[in-house]
Amino acid sequence: MRIRQIGTLVFDANTNIVVDETNQDAPGIGFRANSLFDPQPFAAEIAFRRATRQQALNAVNAFARELHSYAQRRRDNLPAVAGGALVVVEDANGGTSLRSYLRDGSVTLLGVEAISTGVLARVRVTGTLVNPFLDYTYTTTAVSSLKPYERREVTLTGTSDAYLNKNFVNQQIFNMPGLYNALLAIEELESATGTSRIQAINPASVSSGITTQSWNAGWATLTRANFSSATSGTITYTIPTSPRDIYRLFIEIYCPTTPSSNARYLVSWSGQPQIAETISGDRSWYTPALIALDSASFPLTLEIQSVPTGTLVMPIVLLPIDGVYVFNVISLPTLTAYRAVVPQTAGEPPFKVSPSGTVYGPPGFVSSRYVAVFNGAISPSLSGAYADVGIYSHRIEPAAFA
């Protein structure tokens, strides 16, 4: 890696990272493919060339003082960055867009020696980077007019196959009166030809007093069950054989009014003992179990008890346990917007819901340039209902620091 700056120390002919005669770059700090959110250890050797010994030692003193001083306050209006000296490495274009912050710095004086042009002091600096090096500016991908329960495959704008991206999301929801719980799932796809494994499964049958309603979700015609006159009933689904994977089972049960205290659902399938859970009035999404697809399809039975008439049970949703980021948002009615931003780069708190509520999910996610987006937001009225999702991508160049 080519380190260009630590704190206010910009490297030049008299102060530089130590490399040998054949290397252009210092050894990297390592690229951790599966822990890109985590702090990472950092180490580098720096040479200070000055006219006299005291000038060289004063340069070391000033550098060590900066590491201490910059650790004492939040950096650059970033609430989540609890101090640290700015560290900049060279990007693929020779620029200075890739940066992080160094905490817990330690400076070790390795030696002071006379050279033909003066005195050289060598130090080793170690510490912890608050996050991998990334571009603190971002590009924006607008995923517009998502229908309720639509799954859409997206190529992130302004990104490249050569890099990874650390992303954050902002979602706005329109014409969904009464909405109090929404689920957004984003799945990384390995290439431009990758296909999403997210599935929504329609009812195969419903019991008396339950009607079905279908709508165009963009990628499929989906069907929900409406407890039009019943307050209890049974819905069955057929679980398919592919794509073969292990999934989280998500069930959405939307109650138009607060259900009674004994409202509950029970779900079971072959080989799975019955699972029961209370249906509450402040959320509609439930995730009772993992489910693995088999070589043959099999029925899943969902029994609903003691709910208000007008309760809606949506198609069940299967989300792979790997490579899918889930944002489960609960608010007072009517939910209209929320955000989940990367805290290392954000000048505001990472989560915000309108009206007030809670986001259950990660503050951002890492992906290639190809993703699938699933919009799990719906209300009793489907007329004109849609959502816009903004995905904001910070570039990560592994070769710049690996």
mmCIF file of C-alpha atoms in Angstrom:
data_model
loop_
_atom_site.group_PDB
_atom_site.id
_atom_site.type_symbol
_atom_site.label_atom_id
_atom_site.label_comp_id
_atom_site.label_asym_id
_atom_site.label_seq_id
_atom_site.Cartn_x
_atom_site.Cartn_y
_atom_site.Cartn_z
ATOM 1 C CA MET A 1 0.000 0.000 0.000
ATOM 2 C CA ARG A 2 1.091 3.576 -0.617
ATOM 3 C CA ILE A 3 0.330 5.650 2.461
ATOM 4 C CA ARG A 4 0.014 9.307 1.560
ATOM 5 C CA GLN A 5 -0.885 10.871 4.914
ATOM 6 C CA ILE A 6 -1.249 10.151 8.645
ATOM 7 C CA GLY A 7 -2.847 12.968 10.649
ATOM 8 C CA THR A 8 -1.523 16.203 9.172
ATOM 9 C CA LEU A 9 1.722 14.494 8.183
ATOM 10 C CA VAL A 10 1.781 14.373 4.377
ATOM 11 C CA PHE A 11 4.613 12.187 3.157
ATOM 12 C CA ASP A 12 7.272 13.730 0.934
ATOM 13 C CA ALA A 13 10.981 13.363 0.130
ATOM 14 C CA ASN A 14 11.978 14.089 3.741
ATOM 15 C CA THR A 15 9.282 12.065 5.517
ATOM 16 C CA ASN A 16 8.163 8.807 4.029
ATOM 17 C CA ILE A 17 7.077 5.222 4.533
ATOM 18 C CA VAL A 18 10.052 2.898 4.579
ATOM 19 C CA VAL A 19 10.233 0.405 1.697
ATOM 20 C CA ASP A 20 13.179 -1.504 0.305
ATOM 21 C CA GLU A 21 14.955 -0.742 -2.970
ATOM 22 C CA THR A 22 12.809 -3.047 -5.107
ATOM 23 C CA ASN A 23 9.385 -2.317 -3.634
ATOM 24 C CA GLN A 24 7.212 0.632 -4.511
ATOM 25 C CA ASP A 25 4.659 -0.102 -1.813
ATOM 26 C CA ALA A 26 4.811 -0.910 1.874
ATOM 27 C CA PRO A 27 3.400 -4.269 3.006
ATOM 28 C CA GLY A 28 -0.385 -4.239 3.237
ATOM 29 C CA ILE A 29 -2.485 -4.614 6.367
ATOM 30 C CA GLY A 30 -4.589 -7.462 4.956
ATOM 31 C CA PHE A 31 -7.964 -7.594 3.253
ATOM 32 C CA ARG A 32 -10.530 -9.385 5.414
ATOM 33 C CA ALA A 33 -13.170 -10.575 2.989
ATOM 34 C CA ASN A 34 -15.739 -11.538 5.615
ATOM 35 C CA SER A 35 -15.247 -8.838 8.247
ATOM 36 C CA LEU A 36 -15.245 -5.590 6.328
ATOM 37 C CA PHE A 37 -17.223 -3.787 9.029
ATOM 38 C CA ASP A 38 -14.654 -4.543 11.713
ATOM 39 C CA PRO A 39 -11.737 -2.425 12.969
ATOM 40 C CA GLN A 40 -8.429 -3.616 11.525
ATOM 41 C CA PRO A 41 -4.847 -3.570 12.810
ATOM 42 C CA PHE A 42 -2.440 -1.157 11.150
ATOM 43 C CA ALA A 43 1.364 -0.943 11.122
ATOM 44 C CA ALA A 44 3.908 1.043 9.121
ATOM 45 C CA GLU A 45 7.518 2.167 9.417
ATOM 46 C CA ILE A 46 8.224 5.870 8.881
ATOM 47 C CA ALA A 47 11.545 7.589 8.184
ATOM 48 C CA PHE A 48 12.053 11.231 9.185
ATOM 49 C CA ARG A 49 15.023 12.872 7.426
ATOM 50 C CA ARG A 50 16.111 16.173 8.941
ATOM 51 C CA ALA A 51 19.249 18.326 9.049
ATOM 52 C CA THR A 52 20.063 17.589 12.710
ATOM 53 C CA ARG A 53 19.365 14.888 15.267
ATOM 54 C CA GLN A 54 17.201 17.175 17.374
ATOM 55 C CA GLN A 55 15.110 18.183 14.366
ATOM 56 C CA ALA A 56 14.534 14.528 13.544
ATOM 57 C CA LEU A 57 13.508 13.745 17.118
ATOM 58 C CA ASN A 58 11.233 16.796 17.219
ATOM 59 C CA ALA A 59 9.478 15.480 14.108
ATOM 60 C CA VAL A 60 8.901 12.170 15.922
ATOM 61 C CA ASN A 61 7.636 14.073 18.980
ATOM 62 C CA ALA A 62 5.179 16.101 16.896
ATOM 63 C CA PHE A 63 3.889 12.964 15.168
ATOM 64 C CA ALA A 64 3.344 11.142 18.475
ATOM 65 C CA ARG A 65 1.625 14.194 19.942
ATOM 66 C CA GLU A 66 -0.798 14.263 17.000
ATOM 67 C CA LEU A 67 -1.741 10.625 17.489
ATOM 68 C CA HIS A 68 -2.665 11.465 21.071
ATOM 69 C CA SER A 69 -4.479 14.740 20.336
ATOM 70 C CA TYR A 70 -6.550 13.424 17.454
ATOM 71 C CA ALA A 71 -7.745 10.543 19.624
ATOM 72 C CA GLN A 72 -9.440 12.933 22.045
ATOM 73 C CA ARG A 73 -12.457 13.991 19.990
ATOM 74 C CA ARG A 74 -14.870 12.836 17.315
ATOM 75 C CA ARG A 75 -13.382 13.286 13.896
ATOM 76 C CA ASP A 76 -14.589 15.451 11.019
ATOM 77 C CA ASN A 77 -18.195 15.733 12.271
ATOM 78 C CA LEU A 78 -18.578 11.945 12.236
ATOM 79 C CA PRO A 79 -20.440 10.953 15.435
ATOM 80 C CA ALA A 80 -19.468 7.278 15.184
ATOM 81 C CA VAL A 81 -15.712 7.912 14.789
ATOM 82 C CA ALA A 82 -14.528 8.254 18.380
ATOM 83 C CA GLY A 83 -11.292 10.055 17.613
ATOM 84 C CA GLY A 84 -8.293 9.010 15.593
ATOM 85 C CA ALA A 85 -5.783 10.369 13.126
ATOM 86 C CA LEU A 86 -6.782 10.459 9.468
ATOM 87 C CA VAL A 87 -4.896 7.881 7.346
ATOM 88 C CA VAL A 88 -4.977 8.227 3.553
ATOM 89 C CA VAL A 89 -3.742 5.646 1.036
ATOM 90 C CA GLU A 90 -3.313 6.053 -2.695
ATOM 91 C CA ASP A 91 -6.181 4.839 -4.871
ATOM 92 C CA ALA A 92 -6.007 3.201 -8.297
ATOM 93 C CA ASN A 93 -5.882 6.586 -10.038
ATOM 94 C CA GLY A 94 -3.063 7.888 -7.851
ATOM 95 C CA GLY A 95 -5.472 10.044 -5.876
ATOM 96 C CA THR A 96 -6.178 10.363 -2.162
ATOM 97 C CA SER A 97 -9.794 9.258 -1.965
ATOM 98 C CA LEU A 98 -9.280 6.161 0.236
ATOM 99 C CA ARG A 99 -9.154 6.869 3.935
ATOM 100 C CA SER A 100 -9.725 5.627 7.462
ATOM 101 C CA TYR A 101 -8.934 6.742 11.024
ATOM 102 C CA LEU A 102 -6.202 5.384 13.303
ATOM 103 C CA ARG A 103 -7.018 4.760 16.968
ATOM 104 C CA ASP A 104 -4.893 3.456 19.863
ATOM 105 C CA GLY A 105 -1.696 4.577 18.150
ATOM 106 C CA SER A 106 1.708 3.488 19.388
ATOM 107 C CA VAL A 107 5.030 4.943 18.206
ATOM 108 C CA THR A 108 8.293 3.038 18.657
ATOM 109 C CA LEU A 109 11.633 4.713 17.886
ATOM 110 C CA LEU A 110 13.685 2.133 15.965
ATOM 111 C CA GLY A 111 16.869 4.144 15.588
ATOM 112 C CA VAL A 112 18.556 7.421 14.717
ATOM 113 C CA GLU A 113 21.443 7.401 12.236
ATOM 114 C CA ALA A 114 23.640 9.857 10.404
ATOM 115 C CA ILE A 115 23.288 9.853 6.625
ATOM 116 C CA SER A 116 24.953 11.867 3.874
ATOM 117 C CA THR A 117 22.110 14.396 3.797
ATOM 118 C CA GLY A 118 21.609 14.791 7.554
ATOM 119 C CA VAL A 119 20.023 12.570 10.212
ATOM 120 C CA LEU A 120 17.425 9.817 9.754
ATOM 121 C CA ALA A 121 15.037 8.779 12.547
ATOM 122 C CA ARG A 122 13.040 5.595 11.982
ATOM 123 C CA VAL A 123 9.828 4.863 13.885
ATOM 124 C CA ARG A 124 7.231 2.149 13.749
ATOM 125 C CA VAL A 125 3.605 3.191 14.208
ATOM 126 C CA THR A 126 0.902 0.676 15.074
ATOM 127 C CA GLY A 127 -2.751 1.007 15.990
ATOM 128 C CA THR A 128 -6.278 0.140 14.929
ATOM 129 C CA LEU A 129 -8.141 1.488 11.924
ATOM 130 C CA VAL A 130 -11.817 2.158 12.655
ATOM 131 C CA ASN A 131 -12.714 0.581 9.291
ATOM 132 C CA PRO A 132 -11.008 -0.584 6.101
ATOM 133 C CA PHE A 133 -9.870 2.114 3.710
ATOM 134 C CA LEU A 134 -12.784 3.358 1.620
ATOM 135 C CA ASP A 135 -13.855 6.345 -0.413
ATOM 136 C CA TYR A 136 -15.773 8.678 1.914
ATOM 137 C CA THR A 137 -17.669 10.128 -1.053
ATOM 138 C CA TYR A 138 -20.390 7.983 -2.594
ATOM 139 C CA THR A 139 -22.335 7.252 -5.748
ATOM 140 C CA THR A 140 -26.137 6.967 -5.716
ATOM 141 C CA THR A 141 -28.348 4.247 -7.177
ATOM 142 C CA ALA A 142 -32.061 5.085 -7.369
ATOM 143 C CA VAL A 143 -34.316 2.014 -7.263
ATOM 144 C CA SER A 144 -37.600 3.662 -8.151
ATOM 145 C CA SER A 145 -41.268 2.672 -8.064
ATOM 146 C CA LEU A 146 -40.866 -0.682 -6.346
ATOM 147 C CA LYS A 147 -44.235 -2.406 -6.142
ATOM 148 C CA PRO A 148 -45.326 -4.098 -2.912
ATOM 149 C CA TYR A 149 -43.335 -7.338 -2.557
ATOM 150 C CA GLU A 150 -41.359 -6.639 -5.720
ATOM 151 C CA ARG A 151 -37.950 -8.262 -6.165
ATOM 152 C CA ARG A 152 -35.679 -6.421 -8.560
ATOM 153 C CA GLU A 153 -32.108 -7.102 -9.681
ATOM 154 C CA VAL A 154 -29.999 -3.944 -9.774
ATOM 155 C CA THR A 155 -26.547 -2.849 -10.954
ATOM 156 C CA LEU A 156 -25.161 -0.172 -8.636
ATOM 157 C CA THR A 157 -24.552 3.116 -10.437
ATOM 158 C CA GLY A 158 -20.986 4.362 -10.887
ATOM 159 C CA THR A 159 -19.400 1.157 -9.583
ATOM 160 C CA SER A 160 -16.965 -1.332 -11.093
ATOM 161 C CA ASP A 161 -16.393 -5.081 -11.271
ATOM 162 C CA ALA A 162 -12.895 -4.406 -9.901
ATOM 163 C CA TYR A 163 -14.033 -3.136 -6.497
ATOM 164 C CA LEU A 164 -16.322 -3.779 -3.570
ATOM 165 C CA ASN A 165 -18.729 -1.234 -2.146
ATOM 166 C CA LYS A 166 -19.813 -0.325 1.344
ATOM 167 C CA ASN A 167 -23.416 0.795 0.973
ATOM 168 C CA PHE A 168 -26.154 2.436 2.972
ATOM 169 C CA VAL A 169 -29.856 2.750 2.245
ATOM 170 C CA ASN A 170 -32.686 5.228 2.434
ATOM 171 C CA GLN A 171 -36.248 4.139 1.670
ATOM 172 C CA GLN A 172 -39.340 6.227 1.089
ATOM 173 C CA ILE A 173 -42.782 4.602 1.024
ATOM 174 C CA PHE A 174 -45.814 6.052 -0.731
ATOM 175 C CA ASN A 175 -49.569 5.430 -0.651
ATOM 176 C CA MET A 176 -49.501 2.697 2.004
ATOM 177 C CA PRO A 177 -51.882 4.003 4.686
ATOM 178 C CA GLY A 178 -51.755 2.138 7.989
ATOM 179 C CA LEU A 179 -48.297 0.625 7.343
ATOM 180 C CA TYR A 180 -46.442 -0.043 10.604
ATOM 181 C CA ASN A 181 -43.864 -2.700 9.708
ATOM 182 C CA ALA A 182 -41.745 -2.940 6.548
ATOM 183 C CA LEU A 183 -38.997 -5.325 5.535
ATOM 184 C CA LEU A 184 -36.268 -4.575 3.010
ATOM 185 C CA ALA A 185 -33.945 -7.386 1.899
ATOM 186 C CA ILE A 186 -30.837 -6.816 -0.216
ATOM 187 C CA GLU A 187 -29.028 -9.827 -1.639
ATOM 188 C CA GLU A 188 -25.533 -9.695 -3.117
ATOM 189 C CA LEU A 189 -25.207 -11.324 -6.555
ATOM 190 C CA GLU A 190 -21.827 -12.702 -7.550
ATOM 191 C CA SER A 191 -21.910 -11.480 -11.164
ATOM 192 C CA ALA A 192 -24.012 -9.779 -13.820
ATOM 193 C CA THR A 193 -25.553 -13.165 -14.636
ATOM 194 C CA GLY A 194 -26.267 -14.071 -11.003
ATOM 195 C CA THR A 195 -29.908 -14.640 -10.101
ATOM 196 C CA SER A 196 -31.672 -13.917 -6.856
ATOM 197 C CA ARG A 197 -32.706 -16.765 -4.551
ATOM 198 C CA ILE A 198 -35.293 -14.684 -2.681
ATOM 199 C CA GLN A 199 -38.692 -16.343 -3.007
ATOM 200 C CA ALA A 200 -42.318 -15.410 -2.297
ATOM 201 C CA ILE A 201 -44.761 -18.326 -2.210
ATOM 202 C CA ASN A 202 -48.504 -17.929 -2.778
ATOM 203 C CA PRO A 203 -51.159 -19.838 -0.838
ATOM 204 C CA ALA A 204 -52.103 -23.217 -2.282
ATOM 205 C CA SER A 205 -55.397 -23.323 -0.372
ATOM 206 C CA VAL A 206 -57.337 -21.409 2.283
ATOM 207 C CA SER A 207 -60.111 -22.432 4.667
ATOM 208 C CA SER A 208 -63.674 -21.112 4.834
ATOM 209 C CA GLY A 209 -64.131 -17.412 5.485
ATOM 210 C CA ILE A 210 -60.783 -16.535 3.899
ATOM 211 C CA THR A 211 -60.617 -15.023 0.424
ATOM 212 C CA THR A 212 -57.604 -14.414 -1.799
ATOM 213 C CA GLN A 213 -56.475 -11.249 -3.565
ATOM 214 C CA SER A 214 -53.824 -11.138 -6.291
ATOM 215 C CA TRP A 215 -51.676 -8.272 -7.549
ATOM 216 C CA ASN A 216 -48.844 -7.650 -9.982
ATOM 217 C CA ALA A 217 -45.594 -7.455 -8.014
ATOM 218 C CA GLY A 218 -43.466 -6.785 -11.097
ATOM 219 C CA TRP A 219 -41.502 -10.043 -11.057
ATOM 220 C CA ALA A 220 -44.524 -12.297 -10.338
ATOM 221 C CA THR A 221 -48.251 -12.310 -9.689
ATOM 222 C CA LEU A 222 -48.594 -12.702 -5.943
ATOM 223 C CA THR A 223 -51.584 -13.613 -3.805
ATOM 224 C CA ARG A 224 -52.507 -12.743 -0.241
ATOM 225 C CA ALA A 225 -55.140 -14.232 2.070
ATOM 226 C CA ASN A 226 -57.860 -11.953 3.492
ATOM 227 C CA PHE A 227 -59.770 -12.993 6.608
ATOM 228 C CA SER A 228 -62.872 -11.395 5.112
ATOM 229 C CA SER A 229 -65.333 -13.047 7.518
ATOM 230 C CA ALA A 230 -63.263 -15.536 9.505
ATOM 231 C CA THR A 231 -61.261 -14.746 12.629
ATOM 232 C CA SER A 232 -59.423 -18.074 12.592
ATOM 233 C CA GLY A 233 -58.406 -20.337 9.742
ATOM 234 C CA THR A 234 -55.772 -22.337 7.943
ATOM 235 C CA ILE A 235 -53.629 -21.525 4.907
ATOM 236 C CA THR A 236 -51.411 -24.048 3.154
ATOM 237 C CA TYR A 237 -48.393 -23.413 0.933
ATOM 238 C CA THR A 238 -46.288 -25.686 -1.264
ATOM 239 C CA ILE A 239 -42.558 -25.322 -0.631
ATOM 240 C CA PRO A 240 -40.628 -25.786 -3.913
ATOM 241 C CA THR A 241 -37.480 -27.822 -4.560
ATOM 242 C CA SER A 242 -35.205 -25.050 -5.848
ATOM 243 C CA PRO A 243 -33.068 -23.031 -5.634
ATOM 244 C CA ARG A 244 -31.648 -25.517 -3.115
ATOM 245 C CA ASP A 245 -30.501 -23.586 -0.067
ATOM 246 C CA ILE A 246 -31.213 -22.908 3.598
ATOM 247 C CA TYR A 247 -33.675 -20.083 4.127
ATOM 248 C CA ARG A 248 -35.131 -17.944 6.864
ATOM 249 C CA LEU A 249 -38.893 -18.260 6.811
ATOM 250 C CA PHE A 250 -40.664 -14.888 6.977
ATOM 251 C CA ILE A 251 -44.417 -14.575 7.481
ATOM 252 C CA GLU A 252 -46.295 -11.283 7.332
ATOM 253 C CA ILE A 253 -49.609 -11.051 9.192
ATOM 254 C CA TYR A 254 -51.143 -7.580 8.950
ATOM 255 C CA CYS A 255 -53.886 -6.820 11.469
ATOM 256 C CA PRO A 256 -56.041 -3.743 10.710
ATOM 257 C CA THR A 257 -56.752 -3.277 14.434
ATOM 258 C CA THR A 258 -55.007 -4.469 17.580
ATOM 259 C CA PRO A 259 -55.613 -8.233 17.928
ATOM 260 C CA SER A 260 -56.807 -9.885 21.139
ATOM 261 C CA SER A 261 -54.259 -11.179 23.619
ATOM 262 C CA ASN A 262 -54.852 -14.783 22.534
ATOM 263 C CA ALA A 263 -54.195 -14.133 18.823
ATOM 264 C CA ARG A 264 -51.438 -16.400 17.550
ATOM 265 C CA TYR A 265 -50.163 -18.318 14.554
ATOM 266 C CA LEU A 266 -48.965 -21.910 14.345
ATOM 267 C CA VAL A 267 -46.747 -23.125 11.522
ATOM 268 C CA SER A 268 -45.574 -26.651 10.723
ATOM 269 C CA TRP A 269 -44.385 -28.905 7.918
ATOM 270 C CA SER A 270 -43.215 -32.483 7.527
ATOM 271 C CA GLY A 271 -40.486 -33.217 10.067
ATOM 272 C CA GLN A 272 -40.966 -29.872 11.827
ATOM 273 C CA PRO A 273 -42.895 -29.795 15.118
ATOM 274 C CA GLN A 274 -45.512 -27.088 15.293
ATOM 275 C CA ILE A 275 -44.166 -23.620 16.120
ATOM 276 C CA ALA A 276 -46.502 -21.143 17.841
ATOM 277 C CA GLU A 277 -46.078 -17.416 18.417
ATOM 278 C CA THR A 278 -48.307 -14.590 19.615
ATOM 279 C CA ILE A 279 -49.547 -12.126 17.003
ATOM 280 C CA SER A 280 -48.989 -8.588 18.260
ATOM 281 C CA GLY A 281 -50.474 -5.301 17.173
ATOM 282 C CA ASP A 282 -47.189 -3.454 16.753
ATOM 283 C CA ARG A 283 -45.520 -5.612 14.096
ATOM 284 C CA SER A 284 -46.586 -7.666 11.103
ATOM 285 C CA TRP A 285 -43.386 -9.558 10.172
ATOM 286 C CA TYR A 286 -42.478 -12.820 11.937
ATOM 287 C CA THR A 287 -39.532 -15.141 11.347
ATOM 288 C CA PRO A 288 -40.192 -18.373 13.258
ATOM 289 C CA ALA A 289 -37.669 -20.799 11.779
ATOM 290 C CA LEU A 290 -35.092 -21.840 9.229
ATOM 291 C CA ILE A 291 -36.284 -24.037 6.406
ATOM 292 C CA ALA A 292 -34.257 -26.186 3.986
ATOM 293 C CA LEU A 293 -35.539 -27.145 0.557
ATOM 294 C CA ASP A 294 -35.689 -30.844 -0.210
ATOM 295 C CA SER A 295 -35.530 -32.994 -3.326
ATOM 296 C CA ALA A 296 -39.334 -33.079 -3.341
ATOM 297 C CA SER A 297 -41.783 -30.267 -2.664
ATOM 298 C CA PHE A 298 -43.749 -30.420 0.582
ATOM 299 C CA PRO A 299 -46.713 -28.622 2.173
ATOM 300 C CA LEU A 300 -46.406 -25.985 4.877
ATOM 301 C CA THR A 301 -49.441 -25.322 7.066
ATOM 302 C CA LEU A 302 -50.112 -21.953 8.685
ATOM 303 C CA GLU A 303 -52.930 -21.774 11.232
ATOM 304 C CA ILE A 304 -54.136 -18.343 12.356
ATOM 305 C CA GLN A 305 -56.213 -17.930 15.521
ATOM 306 C CA SER A 306 -58.304 -15.099 16.996
ATOM 307 C CA VAL A 307 -57.436 -12.221 14.670
ATOM 308 C CA PRO A 308 -59.688 -9.329 13.610
ATOM 309 C CA THR A 309 -61.658 -9.650 10.388
ATOM 310 C CA GLY A 310 -59.803 -7.934 7.577
ATOM 311 C CA THR A 311 -56.475 -9.430 8.669
ATOM 312 C CA LEU A 312 -54.157 -10.001 5.718
ATOM 313 C CA VAL A 313 -51.663 -12.853 5.461
ATOM 314 C CA MET A 314 -49.141 -12.255 2.737
ATOM 315 C CA PRO A 315 -47.269 -14.785 0.585
ATOM 316 C CA ILE A 316 -44.616 -16.412 2.750
ATOM 317 C CA VAL A 317 -41.107 -15.200 1.986
ATOM 318 C CA LEU A 318 -37.920 -17.283 1.935
ATOM 319 C CA LEU A 319 -34.658 -15.359 2.373
ATOM 320 C CA PRO A 320 -31.333 -17.243 2.090
ATOM 321 C CA ILE A 321 -29.372 -17.222 5.331
ATOM 322 C CA ASP A 322 -26.181 -16.250 3.449
ATOM 323 C CA GLY A 323 -25.484 -13.053 1.550
ATOM 324 C CA VAL A 324 -28.783 -11.300 2.322
ATOM 325 C CA TYR A 325 -29.021 -8.137 4.438
ATOM 326 C CA VAL A 326 -32.376 -7.582 6.120
ATOM 327 C CA PHE A 327 -33.776 -4.286 7.417
ATOM 328 C CA ASN A 328 -36.897 -4.808 9.537
ATOM 329 C CA VAL A 329 -38.500 -1.444 10.333
ATOM 330 C CA ILE A 330 -41.258 -0.943 12.929
ATOM 331 C CA SER A 331 -42.957 2.384 13.533
ATOM 332 C CA LEU A 332 -46.210 4.031 14.423
ATOM 333 C CA PRO A 333 -48.683 4.112 11.504
ATOM 334 C CA THR A 334 -48.135 5.305 8.838
ATOM 335 C CA LEU A 335 -44.493 4.402 8.112
ATOM 336 C CA THR A 336 -43.229 6.646 5.310
ATOM 337 C CA ALA A 337 -39.402 6.636 5.401
ATOM 338 C CA TYR A 338 -36.291 5.362 7.124
ATOM 339 C CA ARG A 339 -32.535 5.235 6.667
ATOM 340 C CA ALA A 340 -29.681 2.932 7.707
ATOM 341 C CA VAL A 341 -26.344 4.615 6.981
ATOM 342 C CA VAL A 342 -22.688 3.615 7.313
ATOM 343 C CA PRO A 343 -21.664 5.137 10.668
ATOM 344 C CA GLN A 344 -17.976 5.611 9.764
ATOM 345 C CA THR A 345 -18.898 8.083 7.035
ATOM 346 C CA ALA A 346 -22.132 9.618 8.325
ATOM 347 C CA GLY A 347 -22.516 13.028 9.878
ATOM 348 C CA GLU A 348 -25.755 11.961 11.536
ATOM 349 C CA PRO A 349 -26.975 9.001 13.631
ATOM 350 C CA PRO A 350 -27.036 5.814 11.529
ATOM 351 C CA PHE A 351 -30.752 5.004 11.965
ATOM 352 C CA LYS A 352 -33.804 7.212 11.552
ATOM 353 C CA VAL A 353 -37.483 6.333 11.048
ATOM 354 C CA SER A 354 -40.446 8.538 10.128
ATOM 355 C CA PRO A 355 -42.615 8.572 12.159
ATOM 356 C CA SER A 356 -40.502 7.457 15.114
ATOM 357 C CA GLY A 357 -39.657 3.782 15.237
ATOM 358 C CA THR A 358 -36.890 1.226 15.172
ATOM 359 C CA VAL A 359 -34.684 -0.254 12.456
ATOM 360 C CA TYR A 360 -33.540 -3.819 13.097
ATOM 361 C CA GLY A 361 -30.651 -4.441 10.742
ATOM 362 C CA PRO A 362 -27.063 -3.503 9.929
ATOM 363 C CA PRO A 363 -25.881 0.099 9.508
ATOM 364 C CA GLY A 364 -24.997 -0.512 5.880
ATOM 365 C CA PHE A 365 -23.738 -3.535 3.968
ATOM 366 C CA VAL A 366 -20.870 -4.619 1.703
ATOM 367 C CA SER A 367 -21.492 -5.907 -1.816
ATOM 368 C CA SER A 368 -20.240 -6.191 -5.353
ATOM 369 C CA ARG A 369 -21.940 -3.986 -7.945
ATOM 370 C CA TYR A 370 -24.800 -6.472 -8.444
ATOM 371 C CA VAL A 371 -27.623 -6.845 -5.921
ATOM 372 C CA ALA A 372 -31.257 -7.887 -5.708
ATOM 373 C CA VAL A 373 -33.698 -5.712 -3.751
ATOM 374 C CA PHE A 374 -36.910 -7.052 -2.165
ATOM 375 C CA ASN A 375 -39.532 -4.559 -0.978
ATOM 376 C CA GLY A 376 -41.554 -6.185 1.804
ATOM 377 C CA ALA A 377 -43.953 -3.313 2.422
ATOM 378 C CA ILE A 378 -47.712 -3.489 1.897
ATOM 379 C CA SER A 379 -50.989 -2.126 3.253
ATOM 380 C CA PRO A 380 -54.679 -3.007 2.818
ATOM 381 C CA SER A 381 -54.937 -0.707 -0.190
ATOM 382 C CA LEU A 382 -52.738 -1.576 -3.172
ATOM 383 C CA SER A 383 -53.867 1.403 -5.236
ATOM 384 C CA GLY A 384 -50.815 3.440 -6.198
ATOM 385 C CA ALA A 385 -48.644 1.814 -3.506
ATOM 386 C CA TYR A 386 -44.886 1.895 -4.191
ATOM 387 C CA ALA A 387 -41.499 2.566 -2.619
ATOM 388 C CA ASP A 388 -38.265 4.249 -3.678
ATOM 389 C CA VAL A 389 -34.963 2.937 -2.366
ATOM 390 C CA GLY A 390 -31.714 4.865 -2.578
ATOM 391 C CA ILE A 391 -28.489 2.856 -2.293
ATOM 392 C CA TYR A 392 -25.369 4.946 -1.622
ATOM 393 C CA SER A 393 -22.055 3.230 -2.365
ATOM 394 C CA HIS A 394 -18.579 3.937 -0.962
ATOM 395 C CA ARG A 395 -15.804 2.362 -3.061
ATOM 396 C CA ILE A 396 -13.410 -0.164 -1.483
ATOM 397 C CA GLU A 397 -10.199 -1.017 -3.387
ATOM 398 C CA PRO A 398 -8.730 -4.149 -1.743
ATOM 399 C CA ALA A 399 -5.454 -3.927 -3.662
ATOM 400 C CA ALA A 400 -4.836 -0.446 -2.255
ATOM 401 C CA PHE A 401 -4.245 -1.841 1.233
ATOM 402 C CA ALA A 402 -4.266 -5.648 1.125
#
